[in-house]
Short mmCIF file of C-alpha atoms in Angstrom, two decimals:
data_model
loop_
_atom_site.label_atom_id
_atom_site.label_comp_id
_atom_site.label_asym_id
_atom_site.label_seq_id
_atom_site.Cartn_x
_atom_site.Cartn_y
_atom_site.Cartn_z
CA MET A 1 -29.85 4.05 10.38
CA ASN A 2 -26.86 3.49 8.10
CA ALA A 3 -25.76 0.15 6.63
CA GLU A 4 -22.86 -0.26 9.05
CA THR A 5 -25.10 0.15 12.10
CA LYS A 6 -27.67 -2.22 10.65
CA ASN A 7 -24.94 -4.80 10.13
CA LYS A 8 -23.78 -4.53 13.72
CA LEU A 9 -27.33 -5.03 14.97
CA SER A 10 -28.06 -7.96 12.63
CA TYR A 11 -27.41 -10.74 15.11
CA LYS A 12 -28.04 -14.39 14.40
CA LEU A 13 -30.67 -16.08 16.55
CA SER A 14 -28.60 -19.23 16.21
CA THR A 15 -28.26 -22.39 18.25
CA ALA A 16 -25.03 -20.98 19.69
CA SER A 17 -26.74 -17.79 20.91
CA ILE A 18 -29.66 -19.73 22.41
CA VAL A 19 -27.27 -22.11 24.20
CA LEU A 20 -25.53 -19.02 25.58
CA ILE A 21 -28.62 -18.14 27.68
CA PRO A 22 -28.33 -20.99 30.25
CA ILE A 23 -24.58 -20.38 30.42
CA ALA A 24 -25.24 -16.71 31.19
CA ILE A 25 -27.73 -17.71 33.88
CA GLY A 26 -25.14 -20.01 35.46
CA ILE A 27 -22.58 -17.20 35.50
CA ASN A 28 -25.15 -14.90 37.14
CA TYR A 29 -25.84 -17.47 39.85
CA LEU A 30 -22.12 -17.95 40.47
CA GLY A 31 -21.51 -14.20 40.75
CA LYS A 32 -24.41 -13.77 43.17
CA TYR A 33 -23.16 -16.72 45.25
CA ILE A 34 -19.61 -15.32 45.45
CA ALA A 35 -20.89 -11.88 46.42
CA GLY A 36 -22.99 -13.48 49.16
CA VAL A 37 -20.22 -15.67 50.53
CA LEU A 38 -17.72 -12.78 50.60
CA ARG A 39 -20.40 -10.38 51.96
CA LEU A 40 -19.59 -7.87 49.25
CA PRO A 41 -21.66 -4.65 48.99
CA LEU A 42 -22.41 -5.67 45.39
CA TRP A 43 -24.86 -7.96 43.60
CA LEU A 44 -22.60 -9.42 40.86
CA ASP A 45 -25.70 -11.16 39.48
CA SER A 46 -25.62 -9.64 35.97
CA ILE A 47 -22.20 -10.71 34.68
CA GLY A 48 -23.70 -13.40 32.46
CA THR A 49 -26.40 -11.04 31.25
CA VAL A 50 -23.88 -8.38 30.21
CA LEU A 51 -21.54 -10.95 28.66
CA SER A 52 -24.36 -12.48 26.61
CA GLY A 53 -25.28 -9.00 25.37
CA MET A 54 -21.67 -8.39 24.35
CA LEU A 55 -21.43 -11.72 22.53
CA ALA A 56 -24.83 -12.22 20.95
CA GLY A 57 -26.53 -8.84 20.93
CA PRO A 58 -29.31 -6.98 22.75
CA VAL A 59 -32.08 -9.56 22.20
CA ILE A 60 -30.12 -12.43 23.75
CA GLY A 61 -28.81 -10.11 26.47
CA ALA A 62 -32.34 -9.06 27.43
CA ALA A 63 -33.63 -12.65 27.21
CA SER A 64 -30.82 -13.87 29.48
CA GLY A 65 -31.70 -11.23 32.06
CA ILE A 66 -35.43 -11.95 32.01
CA ILE A 67 -35.11 -15.75 32.16
CA ASN A 68 -32.49 -15.50 34.92
CA ASN A 69 -34.81 -13.48 37.15
CA VAL A 70 -37.82 -15.68 36.44
CA ILE A 71 -35.87 -18.84 37.34
CA TYR A 72 -34.39 -17.24 40.47
CA GLY A 73 -37.85 -16.01 41.41
CA VAL A 74 -39.32 -19.51 41.11
CA THR A 75 -36.45 -21.29 42.89
CA ALA A 76 -35.30 -18.84 45.55
CA ASP A 77 -36.93 -15.42 45.88
CA PRO A 78 -40.36 -14.72 44.32
CA ILE A 79 -39.82 -10.94 44.40
CA SER A 80 -36.82 -11.39 42.10
CA THR A 81 -39.20 -11.99 39.22
CA VAL A 82 -40.38 -8.37 39.14
CA TYR A 83 -36.77 -7.23 38.63
CA ALA A 84 -36.74 -9.10 35.31
CA ILE A 85 -37.55 -5.66 33.87
CA THR A 86 -34.29 -4.25 35.21
CA SER A 87 -32.30 -7.27 34.03
CA ALA A 88 -33.80 -7.01 30.56
CA VAL A 89 -32.72 -3.37 30.33
CA ILE A 90 -29.18 -4.28 31.49
CA GLY A 91 -28.82 -7.00 28.82
CA LEU A 92 -30.36 -4.80 26.15
CA MET A 93 -28.03 -1.89 26.89
CA ALA A 94 -24.95 -4.15 26.98
CA GLY A 95 -25.86 -5.50 23.55
CA LEU A 96 -26.49 -2.05 22.10
CA PHE A 97 -23.26 -0.64 23.53
CA ALA A 98 -21.35 -3.59 22.06
CA ALA A 99 -22.97 -2.99 18.67
CA LYS A 100 -21.89 0.64 18.80
CA GLY A 101 -18.29 -0.36 19.54
CA TRP A 102 -18.21 0.94 23.12
CA PHE A 103 -16.30 -2.02 24.54
CA LYS A 104 -13.03 -1.19 22.80
CA ASP A 105 -11.05 0.13 25.80
CA ILE A 106 -11.30 0.61 29.57
CA LYS A 107 -12.52 4.20 29.27
CA THR A 108 -15.58 3.33 27.21
CA VAL A 109 -16.18 0.19 29.27
CA LEU A 110 -16.31 2.26 32.46
CA LEU A 111 -18.60 4.81 30.82
CA ALA A 112 -20.94 2.03 29.69
CA GLY A 113 -20.92 0.56 33.20
CA LEU A 114 -21.74 3.94 34.71
CA ILE A 115 -24.66 4.52 32.35
CA ILE A 116 -26.02 1.00 32.83
CA GLY A 117 -25.77 1.46 36.61
CA VAL A 118 -27.70 4.74 36.61
CA VAL A 119 -30.39 3.36 34.29
CA ALA A 120 -30.70 0.16 36.35
CA ALA A 121 -31.16 2.23 39.53
CA THR A 122 -33.78 4.39 37.80
CA VAL A 123 -35.77 1.37 36.61
CA SER A 124 -35.49 -0.41 39.99
CA THR A 125 -36.48 2.54 42.19
CA PRO A 126 -40.27 2.33 41.65
CA LEU A 127 -40.07 -1.44 42.09
CA ASN A 128 -38.17 -0.99 45.36
CA ILE A 129 -40.80 1.44 46.61
CA LEU A 130 -43.66 -0.84 45.60
CA PHE A 131 -42.27 -4.12 46.95
CA TRP A 132 -39.66 -3.19 49.59
CA GLY A 133 -40.83 0.11 51.02
CA GLY A 134 -38.07 1.86 49.07
CA GLN A 135 -35.14 -0.26 50.24
CA THR A 136 -32.90 -2.54 48.18
CA GLY A 137 -31.95 -5.22 50.70
CA ASN A 138 -28.31 -4.17 50.52
CA VAL A 139 -26.89 -3.17 53.91
CA TRP A 140 -24.89 -0.19 52.61
CA GLY A 141 -27.66 1.21 50.46
CA ASP A 142 -30.34 0.70 53.09
CA ALA A 143 -28.22 2.48 55.71
CA LEU A 144 -28.15 5.52 53.44
CA TYR A 145 -31.89 5.17 52.88
CA ALA A 146 -32.56 5.16 56.64
CA LEU A 147 -30.33 8.21 57.13
CA LEU A 148 -32.08 10.18 54.39
CA ILE A 149 -35.57 9.27 55.60
CA SER A 150 -34.68 10.21 59.19
CA ASN A 151 -33.59 13.61 57.89
CA GLY A 152 -36.91 14.24 56.18
CA GLN A 153 -35.93 13.49 52.57
CA PRO A 154 -38.69 12.24 50.24
CA GLN A 155 -38.96 8.48 49.86
CA TRP A 156 -38.40 8.49 46.10
CA LEU A 157 -35.08 10.33 46.51
CA ALA A 158 -33.93 8.13 49.39
CA SER A 159 -34.84 5.02 47.42
CA PHE A 160 -33.13 6.24 44.25
CA LEU A 161 -29.90 7.08 46.11
CA ASP A 162 -30.13 3.73 47.92
CA SER A 163 -30.13 2.08 44.48
CA ILE A 164 -27.44 4.35 43.04
CA VAL A 165 -24.83 3.62 45.73
CA VAL A 166 -25.24 -0.09 45.04
CA ASP A 167 -26.06 -0.28 41.34
CA VAL A 168 -23.38 2.04 39.98
CA PRO A 169 -20.39 0.30 41.65
CA ASP A 170 -21.97 -3.08 40.95
CA LYS A 171 -22.48 -2.41 37.25
CA LEU A 172 -19.01 -0.89 36.88
CA VAL A 173 -17.48 -4.07 38.31
CA THR A 174 -19.91 -6.28 36.37
CA VAL A 175 -19.15 -4.67 33.01
CA LEU A 176 -15.40 -4.76 33.70
CA ILE A 177 -15.48 -8.47 34.59
CA SER A 178 -17.63 -9.21 31.54
CA TYR A 179 -15.25 -7.23 29.33
CA PHE A 180 -12.18 -9.14 30.53
CA ILE A 181 -13.96 -12.48 30.08
CA PHE A 182 -14.99 -11.38 26.59
CA LYS A 183 -11.47 -10.31 25.67
CA GLY A 184 -10.10 -13.61 26.96
CA LEU A 185 -12.33 -15.73 24.73
CA PRO A 186 -10.91 -17.09 21.46
CA LYS A 187 -11.97 -15.10 18.38
CA LYS A 188 -13.11 -18.35 16.76
CA LEU A 189 -15.64 -18.72 19.57
CA THR A 190 -16.85 -15.12 19.70
CA ASN A 191 -17.27 -14.99 15.93
CA THR A 192 -19.84 -17.78 16.07
CA PHE A 193 -22.33 -15.32 17.60
CA LEU A 194 -22.20 -12.45 15.10
CA LYS A 195 -22.61 -12.11 11.37
CA ASP A 196 -19.80 -11.02 9.11
CA GLY A 197 -17.20 -10.91 11.89
CA ALA A 198 -18.75 -7.80 13.45
CA ILE A 199 -17.30 -8.90 16.77
CA GLU A 200 -13.90 -7.81 15.51
CA GLU A 201 -15.08 -4.18 15.62
CA LEU A 202 -16.09 -4.27 19.31
#
């Protein structure tokens, strides 16, 4: 690992980054609420997780995702807790992509969203099979799952594609929203999260 990469991954575990975690959780809750009210075929529950990864690095991104799911699991849906693994991966990847300078234009943002979506679906598939019989709870994805199962496709494939048709569009939209929020924040604010002004290179 060269010095430049080390510098980009040398994030402060500062008061500002720790305070960012509850803010990220609040954004996640708001996104999930809006998606529910509008009956969107998306989750929109990882915007805060991705944004915290962009701002404060992979550790804070992963922590935001884990804590979000634990709190939601305790207060609303106990099964949500097991998906803390998926949320941790989402926050971790967002932080690593930011450190590598991927969030510099729409093209790389979309590519990052696509990769995060595929990885999230891959991580969630065994959890879906174990806890939900392979389904995701999303109407669009579960309709595809039912169609594939009725046509004799293996459960793992039906479950994976169920996740893909939801997670990929969701993470594309999530990363885009997070990117635009990030770009709209004052540099004075974003620079409080990273050492040596590394945020300027994102």
